[in-house]
PDB file of C-alpha atoms in Angstrom:
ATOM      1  CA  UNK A  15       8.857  -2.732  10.759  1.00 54.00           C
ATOM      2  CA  UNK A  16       4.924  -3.080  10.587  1.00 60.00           C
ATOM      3  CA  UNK A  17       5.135  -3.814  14.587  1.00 57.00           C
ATOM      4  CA  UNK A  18       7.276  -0.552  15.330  1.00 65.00           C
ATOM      5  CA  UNK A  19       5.439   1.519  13.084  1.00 64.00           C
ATOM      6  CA  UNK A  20       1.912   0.481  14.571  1.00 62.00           C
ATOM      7  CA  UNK A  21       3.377   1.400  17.780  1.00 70.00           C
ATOM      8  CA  UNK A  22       5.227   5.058  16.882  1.00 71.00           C
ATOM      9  CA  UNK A  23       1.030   5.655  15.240  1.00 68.00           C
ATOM     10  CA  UNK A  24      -0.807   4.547  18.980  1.00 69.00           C
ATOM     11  CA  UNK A  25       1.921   6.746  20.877  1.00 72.00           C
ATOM     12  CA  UNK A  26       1.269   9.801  18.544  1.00 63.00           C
ATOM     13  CA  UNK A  27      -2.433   9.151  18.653  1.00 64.00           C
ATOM     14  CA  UNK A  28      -2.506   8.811  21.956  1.00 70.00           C
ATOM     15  CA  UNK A  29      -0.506  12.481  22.623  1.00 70.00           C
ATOM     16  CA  UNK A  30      -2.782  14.095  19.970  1.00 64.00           C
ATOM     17  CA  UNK A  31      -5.879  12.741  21.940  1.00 63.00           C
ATOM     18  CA  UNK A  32      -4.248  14.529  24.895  1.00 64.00           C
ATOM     19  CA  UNK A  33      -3.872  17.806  23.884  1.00 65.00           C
ATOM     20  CA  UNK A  34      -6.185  20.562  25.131  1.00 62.00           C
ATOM     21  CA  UNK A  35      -9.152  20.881  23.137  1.00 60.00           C
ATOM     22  CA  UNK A  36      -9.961  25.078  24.506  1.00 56.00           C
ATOM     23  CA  UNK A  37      -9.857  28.169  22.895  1.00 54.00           C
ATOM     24  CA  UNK A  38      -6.774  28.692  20.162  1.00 52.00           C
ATOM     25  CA  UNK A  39      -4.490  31.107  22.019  1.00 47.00           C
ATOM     26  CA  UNK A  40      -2.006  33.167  20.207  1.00 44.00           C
ATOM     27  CA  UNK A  41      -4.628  33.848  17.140  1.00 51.00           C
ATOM     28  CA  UNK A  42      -5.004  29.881  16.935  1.00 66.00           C
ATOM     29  CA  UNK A  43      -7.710  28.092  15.658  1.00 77.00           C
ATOM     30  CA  UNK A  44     -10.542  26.961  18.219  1.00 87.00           C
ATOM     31  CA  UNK A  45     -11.830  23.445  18.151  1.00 88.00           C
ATOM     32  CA  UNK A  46     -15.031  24.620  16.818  1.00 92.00           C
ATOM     33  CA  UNK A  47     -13.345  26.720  14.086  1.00 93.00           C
ATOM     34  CA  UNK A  48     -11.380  23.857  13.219  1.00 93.00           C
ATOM     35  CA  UNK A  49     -14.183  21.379  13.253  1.00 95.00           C
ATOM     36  CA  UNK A  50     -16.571  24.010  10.870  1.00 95.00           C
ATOM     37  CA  UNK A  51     -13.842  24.211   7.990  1.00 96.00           C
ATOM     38  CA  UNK A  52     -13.876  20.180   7.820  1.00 96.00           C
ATOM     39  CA  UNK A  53     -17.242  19.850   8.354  1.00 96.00           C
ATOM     40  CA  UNK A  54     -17.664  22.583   5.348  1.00 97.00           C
ATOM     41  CA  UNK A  55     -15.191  20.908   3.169  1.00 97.00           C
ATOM     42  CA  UNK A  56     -16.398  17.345   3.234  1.00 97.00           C
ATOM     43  CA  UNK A  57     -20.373  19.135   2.311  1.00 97.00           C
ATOM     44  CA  UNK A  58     -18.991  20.997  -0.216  1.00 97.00           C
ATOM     45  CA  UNK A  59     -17.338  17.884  -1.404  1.00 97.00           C
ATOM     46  CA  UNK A  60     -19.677  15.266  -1.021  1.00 97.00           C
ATOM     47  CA  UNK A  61     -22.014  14.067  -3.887  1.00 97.00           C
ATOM     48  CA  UNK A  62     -25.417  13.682  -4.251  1.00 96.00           C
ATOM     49  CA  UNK A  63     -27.248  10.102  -3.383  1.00 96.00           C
ATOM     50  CA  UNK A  64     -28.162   8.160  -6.282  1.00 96.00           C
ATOM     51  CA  UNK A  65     -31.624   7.744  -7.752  1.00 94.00           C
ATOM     52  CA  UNK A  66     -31.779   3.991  -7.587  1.00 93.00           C
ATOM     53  CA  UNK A  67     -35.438   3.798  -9.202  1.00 93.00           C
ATOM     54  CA  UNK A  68     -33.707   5.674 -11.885  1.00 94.00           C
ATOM     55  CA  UNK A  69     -30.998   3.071 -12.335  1.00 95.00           C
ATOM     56  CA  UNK A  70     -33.222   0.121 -12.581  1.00 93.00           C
ATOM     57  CA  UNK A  71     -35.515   1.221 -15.188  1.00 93.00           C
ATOM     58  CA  UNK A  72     -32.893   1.735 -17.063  1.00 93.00           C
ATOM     59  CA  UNK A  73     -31.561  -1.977 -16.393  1.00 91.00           C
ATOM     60  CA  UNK A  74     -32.508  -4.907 -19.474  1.00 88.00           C
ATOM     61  CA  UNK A  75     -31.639  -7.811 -17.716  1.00 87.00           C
ATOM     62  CA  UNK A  76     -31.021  -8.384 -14.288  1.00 90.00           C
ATOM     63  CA  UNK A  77     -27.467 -10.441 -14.501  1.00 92.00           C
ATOM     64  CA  UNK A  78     -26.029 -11.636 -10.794  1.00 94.00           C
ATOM     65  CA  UNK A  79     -22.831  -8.774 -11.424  1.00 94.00           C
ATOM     66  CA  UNK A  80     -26.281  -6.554 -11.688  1.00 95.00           C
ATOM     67  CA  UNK A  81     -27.852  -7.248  -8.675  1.00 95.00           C
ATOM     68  CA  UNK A  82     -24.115  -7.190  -6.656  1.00 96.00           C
ATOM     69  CA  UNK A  83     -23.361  -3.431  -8.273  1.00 95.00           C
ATOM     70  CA  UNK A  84     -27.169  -2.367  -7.183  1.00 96.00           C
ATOM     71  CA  UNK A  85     -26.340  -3.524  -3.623  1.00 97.00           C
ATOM     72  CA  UNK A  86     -22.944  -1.701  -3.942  1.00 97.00           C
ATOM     73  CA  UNK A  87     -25.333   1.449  -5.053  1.00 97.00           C
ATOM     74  CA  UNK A  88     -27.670   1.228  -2.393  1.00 97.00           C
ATOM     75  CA  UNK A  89     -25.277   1.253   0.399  1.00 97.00           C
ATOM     76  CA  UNK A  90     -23.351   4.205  -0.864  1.00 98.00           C
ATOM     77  CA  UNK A  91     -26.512   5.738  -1.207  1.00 97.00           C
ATOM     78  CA  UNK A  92     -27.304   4.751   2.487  1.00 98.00           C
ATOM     79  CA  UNK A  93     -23.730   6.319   3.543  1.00 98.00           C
ATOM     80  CA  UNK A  94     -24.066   9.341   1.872  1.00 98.00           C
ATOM     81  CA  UNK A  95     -27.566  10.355   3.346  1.00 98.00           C
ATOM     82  CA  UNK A  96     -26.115   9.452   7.089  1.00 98.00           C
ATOM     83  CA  UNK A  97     -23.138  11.779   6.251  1.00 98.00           C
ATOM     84  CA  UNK A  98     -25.146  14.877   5.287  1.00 98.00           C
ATOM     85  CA  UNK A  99     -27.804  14.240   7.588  1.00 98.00           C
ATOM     86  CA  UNK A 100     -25.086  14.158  10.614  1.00 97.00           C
ATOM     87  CA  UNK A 101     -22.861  17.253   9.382  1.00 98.00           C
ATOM     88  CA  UNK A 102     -25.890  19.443   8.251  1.00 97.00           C
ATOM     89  CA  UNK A 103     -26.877  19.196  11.958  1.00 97.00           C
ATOM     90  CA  UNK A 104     -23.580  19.722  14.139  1.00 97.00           C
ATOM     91  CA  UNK A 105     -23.207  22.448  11.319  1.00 96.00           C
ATOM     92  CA  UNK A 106     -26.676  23.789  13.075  1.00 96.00           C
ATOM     93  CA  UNK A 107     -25.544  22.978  16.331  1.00 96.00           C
ATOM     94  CA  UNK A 108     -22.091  25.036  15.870  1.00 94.00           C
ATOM     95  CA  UNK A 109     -24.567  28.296  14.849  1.00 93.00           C
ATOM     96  CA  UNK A 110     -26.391  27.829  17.378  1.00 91.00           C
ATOM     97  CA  UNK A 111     -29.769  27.083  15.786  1.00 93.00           C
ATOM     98  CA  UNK A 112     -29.915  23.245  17.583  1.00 92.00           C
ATOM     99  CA  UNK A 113     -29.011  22.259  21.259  1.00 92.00           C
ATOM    100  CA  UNK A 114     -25.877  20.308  21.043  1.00 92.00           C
ATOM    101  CA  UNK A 115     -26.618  16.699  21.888  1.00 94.00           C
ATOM    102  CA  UNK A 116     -23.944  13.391  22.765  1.00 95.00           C
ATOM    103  CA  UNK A 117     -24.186  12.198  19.261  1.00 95.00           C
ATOM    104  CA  UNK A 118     -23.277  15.638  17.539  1.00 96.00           C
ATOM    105  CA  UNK A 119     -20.607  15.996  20.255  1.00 95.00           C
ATOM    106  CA  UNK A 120     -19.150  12.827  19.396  1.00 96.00           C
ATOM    107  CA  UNK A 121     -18.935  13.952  16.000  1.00 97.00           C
ATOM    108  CA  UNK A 122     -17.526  16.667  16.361  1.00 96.00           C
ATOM    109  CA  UNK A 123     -14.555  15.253  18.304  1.00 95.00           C
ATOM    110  CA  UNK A 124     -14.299  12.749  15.432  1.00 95.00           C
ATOM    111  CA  UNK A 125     -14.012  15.329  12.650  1.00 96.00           C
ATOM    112  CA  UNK A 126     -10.987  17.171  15.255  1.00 94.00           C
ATOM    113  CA  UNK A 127      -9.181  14.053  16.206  1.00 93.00           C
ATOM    114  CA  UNK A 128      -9.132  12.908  12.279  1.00 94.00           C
ATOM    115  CA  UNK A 129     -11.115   9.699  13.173  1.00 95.00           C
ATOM    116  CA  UNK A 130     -13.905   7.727  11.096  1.00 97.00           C
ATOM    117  CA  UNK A 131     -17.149   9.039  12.679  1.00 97.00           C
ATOM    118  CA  UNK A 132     -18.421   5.720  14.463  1.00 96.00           C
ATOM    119  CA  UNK A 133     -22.124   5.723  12.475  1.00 96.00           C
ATOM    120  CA  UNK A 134     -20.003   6.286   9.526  1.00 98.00           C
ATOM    121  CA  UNK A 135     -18.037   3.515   9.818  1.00 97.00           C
ATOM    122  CA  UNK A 136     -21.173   0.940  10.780  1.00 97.00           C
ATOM    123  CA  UNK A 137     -22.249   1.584   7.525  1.00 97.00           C
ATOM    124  CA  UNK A 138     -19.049   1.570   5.486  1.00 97.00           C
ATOM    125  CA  UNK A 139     -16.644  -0.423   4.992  1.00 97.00           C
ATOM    126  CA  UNK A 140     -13.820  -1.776   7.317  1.00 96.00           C
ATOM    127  CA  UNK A 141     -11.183   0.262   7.449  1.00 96.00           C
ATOM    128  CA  UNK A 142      -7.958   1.298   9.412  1.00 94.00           C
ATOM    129  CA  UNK A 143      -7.333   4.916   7.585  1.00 95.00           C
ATOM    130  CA  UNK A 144      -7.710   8.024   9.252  1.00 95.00           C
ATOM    131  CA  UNK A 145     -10.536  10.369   8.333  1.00 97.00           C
ATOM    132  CA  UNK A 146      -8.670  12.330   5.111  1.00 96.00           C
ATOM    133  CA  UNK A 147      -7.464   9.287   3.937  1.00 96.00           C
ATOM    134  CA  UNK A 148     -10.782   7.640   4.521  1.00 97.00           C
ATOM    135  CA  UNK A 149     -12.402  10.197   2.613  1.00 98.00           C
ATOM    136  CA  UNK A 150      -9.943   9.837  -0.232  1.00 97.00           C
ATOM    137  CA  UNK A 151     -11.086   6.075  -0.126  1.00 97.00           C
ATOM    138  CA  UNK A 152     -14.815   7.389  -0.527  1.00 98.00           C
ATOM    139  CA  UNK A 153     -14.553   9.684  -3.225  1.00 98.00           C
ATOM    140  CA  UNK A 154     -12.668   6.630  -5.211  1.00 97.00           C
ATOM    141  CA  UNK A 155     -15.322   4.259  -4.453  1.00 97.00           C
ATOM    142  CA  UNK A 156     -17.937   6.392  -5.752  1.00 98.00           C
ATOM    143  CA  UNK A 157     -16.404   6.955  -8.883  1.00 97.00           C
ATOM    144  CA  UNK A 158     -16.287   3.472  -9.449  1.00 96.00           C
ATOM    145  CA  UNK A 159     -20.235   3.200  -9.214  1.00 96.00           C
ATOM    146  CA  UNK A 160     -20.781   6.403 -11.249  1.00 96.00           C
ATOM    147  CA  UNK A 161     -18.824   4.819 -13.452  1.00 95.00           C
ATOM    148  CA  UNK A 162     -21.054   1.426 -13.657  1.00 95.00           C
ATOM    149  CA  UNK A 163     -24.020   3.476 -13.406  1.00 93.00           C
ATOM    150  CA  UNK A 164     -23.053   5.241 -16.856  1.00 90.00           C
ATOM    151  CA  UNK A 165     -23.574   2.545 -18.944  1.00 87.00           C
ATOM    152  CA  UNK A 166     -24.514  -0.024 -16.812  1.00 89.00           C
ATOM    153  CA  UNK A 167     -22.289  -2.960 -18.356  1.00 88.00           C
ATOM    154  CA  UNK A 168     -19.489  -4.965 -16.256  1.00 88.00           C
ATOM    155  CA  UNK A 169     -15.990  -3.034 -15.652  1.00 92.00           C
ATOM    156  CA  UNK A 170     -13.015  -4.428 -17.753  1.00 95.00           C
ATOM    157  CA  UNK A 171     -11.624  -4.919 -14.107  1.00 96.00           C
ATOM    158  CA  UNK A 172     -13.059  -4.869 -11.448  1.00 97.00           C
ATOM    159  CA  UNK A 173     -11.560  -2.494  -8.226  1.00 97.00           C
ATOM    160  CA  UNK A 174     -12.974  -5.644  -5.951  1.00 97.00           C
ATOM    161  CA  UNK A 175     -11.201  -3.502  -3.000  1.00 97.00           C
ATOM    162  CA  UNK A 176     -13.199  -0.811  -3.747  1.00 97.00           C
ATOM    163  CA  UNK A 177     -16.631  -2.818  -3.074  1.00 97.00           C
ATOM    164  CA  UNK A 178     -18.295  -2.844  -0.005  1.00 97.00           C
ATOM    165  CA  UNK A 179     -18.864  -6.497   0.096  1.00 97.00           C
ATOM    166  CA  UNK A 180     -16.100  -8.116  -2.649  1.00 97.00           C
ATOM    167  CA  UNK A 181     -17.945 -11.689  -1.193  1.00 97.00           C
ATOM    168  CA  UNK A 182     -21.062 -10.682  -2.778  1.00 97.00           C
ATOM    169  CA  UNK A 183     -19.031 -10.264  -6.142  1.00 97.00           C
ATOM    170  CA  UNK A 184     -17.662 -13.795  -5.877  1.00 97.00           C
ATOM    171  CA  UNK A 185     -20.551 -15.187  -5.336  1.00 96.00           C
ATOM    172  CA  UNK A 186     -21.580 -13.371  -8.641  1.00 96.00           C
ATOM    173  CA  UNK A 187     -18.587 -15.015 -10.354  1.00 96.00           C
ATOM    174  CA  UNK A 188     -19.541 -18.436  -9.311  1.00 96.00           C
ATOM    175  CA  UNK A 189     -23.309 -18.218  -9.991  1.00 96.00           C
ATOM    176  CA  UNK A 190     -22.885 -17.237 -13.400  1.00 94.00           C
ATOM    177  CA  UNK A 191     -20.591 -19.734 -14.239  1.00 93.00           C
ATOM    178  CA  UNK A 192     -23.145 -22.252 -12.671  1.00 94.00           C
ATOM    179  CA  UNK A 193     -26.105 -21.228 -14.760  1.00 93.00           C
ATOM    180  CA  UNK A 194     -23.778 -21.336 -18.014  1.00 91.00           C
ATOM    181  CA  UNK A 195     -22.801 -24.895 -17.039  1.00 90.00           C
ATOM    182  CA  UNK A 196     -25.834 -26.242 -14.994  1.00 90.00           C
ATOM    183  CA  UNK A 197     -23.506 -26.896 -12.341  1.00 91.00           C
ATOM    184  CA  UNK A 198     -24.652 -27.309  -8.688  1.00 92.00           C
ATOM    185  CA  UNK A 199     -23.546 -24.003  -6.823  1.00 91.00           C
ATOM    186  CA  UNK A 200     -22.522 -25.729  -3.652  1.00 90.00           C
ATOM    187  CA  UNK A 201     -19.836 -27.641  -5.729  1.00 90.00           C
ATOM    188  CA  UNK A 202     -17.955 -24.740  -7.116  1.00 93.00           C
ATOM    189  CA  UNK A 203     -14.896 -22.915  -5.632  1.00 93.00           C
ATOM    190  CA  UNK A 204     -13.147 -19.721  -6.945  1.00 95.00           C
ATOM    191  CA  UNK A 205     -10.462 -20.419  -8.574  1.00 95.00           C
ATOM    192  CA  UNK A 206      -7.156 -17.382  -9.286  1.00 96.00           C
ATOM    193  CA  UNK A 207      -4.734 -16.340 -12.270  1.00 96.00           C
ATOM    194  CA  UNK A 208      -2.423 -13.496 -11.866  1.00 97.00           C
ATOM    195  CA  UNK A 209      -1.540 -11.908 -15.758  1.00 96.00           C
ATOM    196  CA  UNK A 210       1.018 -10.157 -16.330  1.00 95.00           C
ATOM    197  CA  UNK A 211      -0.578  -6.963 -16.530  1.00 96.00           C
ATOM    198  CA  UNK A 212       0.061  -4.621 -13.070  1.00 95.00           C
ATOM    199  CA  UNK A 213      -2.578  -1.679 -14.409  1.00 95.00           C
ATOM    200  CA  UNK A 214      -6.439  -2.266 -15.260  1.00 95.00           C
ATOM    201  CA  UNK A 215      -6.271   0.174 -17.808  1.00 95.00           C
ATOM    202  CA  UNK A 216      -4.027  -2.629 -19.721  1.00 95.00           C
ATOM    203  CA  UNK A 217      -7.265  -4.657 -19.835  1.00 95.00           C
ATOM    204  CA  UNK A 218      -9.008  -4.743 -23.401  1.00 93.00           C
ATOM    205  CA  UNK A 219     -12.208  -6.095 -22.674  1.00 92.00           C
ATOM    206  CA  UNK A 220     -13.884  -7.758 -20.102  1.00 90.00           C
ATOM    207  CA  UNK A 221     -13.576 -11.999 -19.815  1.00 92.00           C
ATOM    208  CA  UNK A 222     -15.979 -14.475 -20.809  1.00 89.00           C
ATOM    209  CA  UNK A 223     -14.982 -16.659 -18.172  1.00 91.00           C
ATOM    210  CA  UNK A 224     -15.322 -14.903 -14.812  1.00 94.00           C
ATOM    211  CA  UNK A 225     -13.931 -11.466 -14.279  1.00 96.00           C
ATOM    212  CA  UNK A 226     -10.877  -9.408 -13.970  1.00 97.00           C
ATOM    213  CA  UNK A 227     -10.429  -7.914 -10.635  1.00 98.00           C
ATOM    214  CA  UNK A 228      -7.616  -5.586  -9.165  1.00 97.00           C
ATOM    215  CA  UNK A 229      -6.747  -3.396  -6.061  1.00 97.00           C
ATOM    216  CA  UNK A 230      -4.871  -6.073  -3.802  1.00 98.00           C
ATOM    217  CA  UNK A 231      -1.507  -5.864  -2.116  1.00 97.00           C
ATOM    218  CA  UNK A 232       0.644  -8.989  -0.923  1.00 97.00           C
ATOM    219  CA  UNK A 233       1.965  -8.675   2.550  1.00 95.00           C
ATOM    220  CA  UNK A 234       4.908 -11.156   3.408  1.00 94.00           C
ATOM    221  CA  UNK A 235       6.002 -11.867  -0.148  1.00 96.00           C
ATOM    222  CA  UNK A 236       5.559  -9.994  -4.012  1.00 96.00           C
ATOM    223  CA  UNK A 237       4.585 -11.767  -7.372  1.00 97.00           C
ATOM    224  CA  UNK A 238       7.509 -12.469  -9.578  1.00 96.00           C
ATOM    225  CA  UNK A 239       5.887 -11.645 -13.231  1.00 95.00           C
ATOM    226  CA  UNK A 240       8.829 -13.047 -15.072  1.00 94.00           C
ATOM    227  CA  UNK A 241       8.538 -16.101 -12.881  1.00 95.00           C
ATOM    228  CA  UNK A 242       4.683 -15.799 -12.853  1.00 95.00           C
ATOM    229  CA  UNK A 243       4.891 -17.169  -9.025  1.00 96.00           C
ATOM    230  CA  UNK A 244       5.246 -15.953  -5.375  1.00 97.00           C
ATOM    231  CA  UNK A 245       9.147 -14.945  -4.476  1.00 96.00           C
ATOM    232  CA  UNK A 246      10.512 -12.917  -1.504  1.00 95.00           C
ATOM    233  CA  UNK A 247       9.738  -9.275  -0.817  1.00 91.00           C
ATOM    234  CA  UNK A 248      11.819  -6.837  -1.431  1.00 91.00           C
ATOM    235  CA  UNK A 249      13.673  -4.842   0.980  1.00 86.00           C
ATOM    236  CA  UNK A 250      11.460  -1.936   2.298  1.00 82.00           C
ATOM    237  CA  UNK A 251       8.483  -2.765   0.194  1.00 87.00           C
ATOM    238  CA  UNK A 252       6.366  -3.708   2.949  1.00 89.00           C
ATOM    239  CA  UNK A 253       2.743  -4.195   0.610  1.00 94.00           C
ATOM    240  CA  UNK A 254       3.701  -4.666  -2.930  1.00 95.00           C
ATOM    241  CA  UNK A 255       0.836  -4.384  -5.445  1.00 96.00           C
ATOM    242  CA  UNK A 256      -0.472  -7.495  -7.186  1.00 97.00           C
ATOM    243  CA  UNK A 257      -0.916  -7.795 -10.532  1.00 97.00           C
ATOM    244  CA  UNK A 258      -4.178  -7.679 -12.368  1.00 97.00           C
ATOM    245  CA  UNK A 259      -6.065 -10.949 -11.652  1.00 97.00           C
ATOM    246  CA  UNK A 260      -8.835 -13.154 -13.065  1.00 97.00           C
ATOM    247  CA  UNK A 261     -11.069 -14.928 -10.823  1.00 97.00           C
ATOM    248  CA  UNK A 262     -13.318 -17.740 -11.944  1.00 95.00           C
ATOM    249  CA  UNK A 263     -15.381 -20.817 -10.441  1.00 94.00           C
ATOM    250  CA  UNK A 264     -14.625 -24.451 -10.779  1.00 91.00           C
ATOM    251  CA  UNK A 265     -15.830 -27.794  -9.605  1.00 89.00           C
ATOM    252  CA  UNK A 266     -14.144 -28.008  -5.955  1.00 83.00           C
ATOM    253  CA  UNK A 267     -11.168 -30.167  -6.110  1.00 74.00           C
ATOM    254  CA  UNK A 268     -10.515 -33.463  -4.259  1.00 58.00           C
ATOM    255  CA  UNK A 269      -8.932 -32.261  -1.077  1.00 57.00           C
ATOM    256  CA  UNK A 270      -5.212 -33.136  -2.385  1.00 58.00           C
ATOM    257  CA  UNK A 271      -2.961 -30.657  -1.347  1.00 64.00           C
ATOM    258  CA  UNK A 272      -0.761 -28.806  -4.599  1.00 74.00           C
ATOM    259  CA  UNK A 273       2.790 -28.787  -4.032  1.00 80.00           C
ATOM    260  CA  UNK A 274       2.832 -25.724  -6.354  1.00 91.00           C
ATOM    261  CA  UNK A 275      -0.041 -23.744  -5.064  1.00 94.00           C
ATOM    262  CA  UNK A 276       0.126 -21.825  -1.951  1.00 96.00           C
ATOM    263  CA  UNK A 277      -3.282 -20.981  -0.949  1.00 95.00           C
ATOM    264  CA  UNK A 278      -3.492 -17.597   0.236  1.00 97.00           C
ATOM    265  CA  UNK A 279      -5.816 -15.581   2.597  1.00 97.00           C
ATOM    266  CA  UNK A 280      -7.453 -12.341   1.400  1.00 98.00           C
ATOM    267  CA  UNK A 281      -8.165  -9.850   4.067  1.00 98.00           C
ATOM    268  CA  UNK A 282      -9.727  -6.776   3.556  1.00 97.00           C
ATOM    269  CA  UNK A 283      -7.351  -5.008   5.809  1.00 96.00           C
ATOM    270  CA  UNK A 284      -3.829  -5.056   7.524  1.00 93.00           C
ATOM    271  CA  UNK A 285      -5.523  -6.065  10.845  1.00 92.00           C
ATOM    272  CA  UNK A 286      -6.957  -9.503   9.126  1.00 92.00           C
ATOM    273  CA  UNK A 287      -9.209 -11.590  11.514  1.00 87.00           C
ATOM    274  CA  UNK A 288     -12.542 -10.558  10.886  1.00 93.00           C
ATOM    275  CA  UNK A 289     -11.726  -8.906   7.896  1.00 96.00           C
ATOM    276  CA  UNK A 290     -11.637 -12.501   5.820  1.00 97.00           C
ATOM    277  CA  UNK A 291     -12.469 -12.781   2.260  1.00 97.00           C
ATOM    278  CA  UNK A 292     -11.525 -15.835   0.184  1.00 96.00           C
ATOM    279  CA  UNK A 293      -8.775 -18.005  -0.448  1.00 96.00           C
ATOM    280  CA  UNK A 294      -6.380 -17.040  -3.761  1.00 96.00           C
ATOM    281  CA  UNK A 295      -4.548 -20.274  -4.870  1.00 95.00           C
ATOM    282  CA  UNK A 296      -1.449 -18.875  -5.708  1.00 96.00           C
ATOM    283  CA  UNK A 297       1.624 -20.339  -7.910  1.00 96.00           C
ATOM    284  CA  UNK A 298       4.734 -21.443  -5.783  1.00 96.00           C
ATOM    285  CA  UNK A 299       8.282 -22.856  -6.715  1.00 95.00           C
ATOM    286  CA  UNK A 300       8.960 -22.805  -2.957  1.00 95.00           C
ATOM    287  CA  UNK A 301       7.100 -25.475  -0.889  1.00 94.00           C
ATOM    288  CA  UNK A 302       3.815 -23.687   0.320  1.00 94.00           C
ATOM    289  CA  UNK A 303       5.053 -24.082   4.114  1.00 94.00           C
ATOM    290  CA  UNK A 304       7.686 -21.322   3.235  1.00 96.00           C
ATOM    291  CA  UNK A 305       4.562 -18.824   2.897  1.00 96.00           C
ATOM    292  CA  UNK A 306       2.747 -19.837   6.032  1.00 95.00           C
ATOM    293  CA  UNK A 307       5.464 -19.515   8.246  1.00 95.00           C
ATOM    294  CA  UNK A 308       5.736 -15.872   6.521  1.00 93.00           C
ATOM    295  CA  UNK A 309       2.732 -15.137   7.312  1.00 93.00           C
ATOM    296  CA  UNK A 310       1.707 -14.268   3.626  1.00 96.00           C
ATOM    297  CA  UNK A 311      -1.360 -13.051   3.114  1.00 97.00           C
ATOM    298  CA  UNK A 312      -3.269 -10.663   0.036  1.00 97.00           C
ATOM    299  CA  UNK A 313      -4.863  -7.365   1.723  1.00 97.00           C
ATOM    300  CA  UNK A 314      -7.229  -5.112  -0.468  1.00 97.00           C
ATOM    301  CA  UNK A 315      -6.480  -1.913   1.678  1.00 96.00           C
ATOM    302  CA  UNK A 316      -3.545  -0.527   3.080  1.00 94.00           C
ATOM    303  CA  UNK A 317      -2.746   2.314   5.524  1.00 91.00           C
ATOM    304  CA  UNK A 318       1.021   2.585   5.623  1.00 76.00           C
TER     305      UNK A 318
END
């Protein structure tokens, strides 16, 4: 299903790309008409940068889930400044008040064709989504730092899909757990439990022990929570949502191989690869082969 769909989206891609990109005939909307109402609904839309000098004086101590949401501030910051800054100007070049140059050009057939601008997506995230849904993506991932930068203290659960580097947040995880324990660093792994609870608002309070994270789909299996294991999908849910999950550190294990654990890639998106996070060890009554040969993996965003 994921193969034919992926190839009905190129084919109708592909014929969009092809239309004619002229004058709107027939009292149709121009390019440039077209272009100027997204361009003016993303501005009117899109929030101010933060003040991160602001932020840190109001910061008592610098914890490592601290310095990861400050790095999660700063680049949003950083994305939000590139997005003004490049629609304020093809906004002046569609008046007529700037020469229109490659780069605003490039833009502009972006914004028509519904496609990530390319210096946008440098300094995002990876992603698959088209533009809207891309900018439905945004607007949640900024609430989630307004959010932090309200009062500062760690989320009950964390939206780790909604970070723009979840690594940096498990390394967080692990380093706190090594200066509570004055354990080497380099020896510690993370380490996963799924709860039984599917929404974060069901979370009272944040954990002592590592942190509750949510936001990730399974793709080639679903979690039983009766069973609390991995069991077979079910017919046409292609990306079931995971449950609420805690993720701590531990010393690394020996190397033996769990006949009950399946341990399970997390990819930030459909298309894996590059995309790689970390490795969920995740409860199995059927022998962990039956998951690799389905391909099973945990994705943090999906474009279906």
């Amino acid at each position: 299903i994921n193969f034919m769909t992926k190839q009905a989206d190129d084919l109708f891609r592909a014929v969009a790309e092809l239309q004619p990109r002229g004058g709107g005939g027939a009292g149709g909307m121009t390019m440039q008409d077209k272009v100027k109402r997204i361009l003016d609904d993303i501005l009117d839309k899109l929030p101010e940068q933060f003040s991160m000098m602001e932020i840190e004086e109001r910061i008592d101590e610098r914890t490592p889930y601290t310095s990861v949401f400050l790095q999660e501030v700063d680049r949003m910051s950083q994305l939000i400044y590139e997005m003004r800054r490049s629609l304020v100007e093809l906004d002046k070049g569609l008046k007529g008040d700037l020469s229109m140059t490659d780069a605003m050009e490039t833009l502009m057939d972006s914004l028509y064709d519904d496609k990530v601008p390319e210096r946008w997506d440098i300094l995002a995230w990876p992603s698959l989504r088209p533009l809207a849904s891309w900018l439905v993506d945004f607007f949640a991932r900024h609430r989630q730092i307004v959010e932090w930068t309200g009062d500062l203290a760690t989320p009950k659960s964390t939206w780790i899909s909604g970070l723009f580097n979840p690594q940096a947040f498990l390394t967080a995880v692990m380093q706190v757990t090594a200066r509570k324990n004055e354990w080497p660093l380099d020896n510690l792994e993370i380490v996963v439990e799924v709860t039984k609870k599917m929404l974060p608002e069901e979370i009272d309070a944040p954990t002592r022990d590592g942190a509750f994270v949510h936001g990730l789909f399974a793709e080639g299996a679903r979690w039983d929570i009766n069973a609390n294991s991995l069991d077979d999908a079910l017919m046409k849910q292609l990306y079931p949502s995971m449950p609420v999950m805690l993720v701590k550190s531990a010393m690394q294990s020996s190397g033996k191989e769990s006949k009950d654990i399946y341990k399970c890639p997390v990819y930030k998106t459909q298309s894996r690869g590059p995309t790689y996070v970390f490795t969920a060890g995740l409860r199995t009554k059927a022998p962990p082969t039956k998951w690799v040969l389905a391909g099973l993996s945990l994705v943090m965003d999906v474009v279906e």
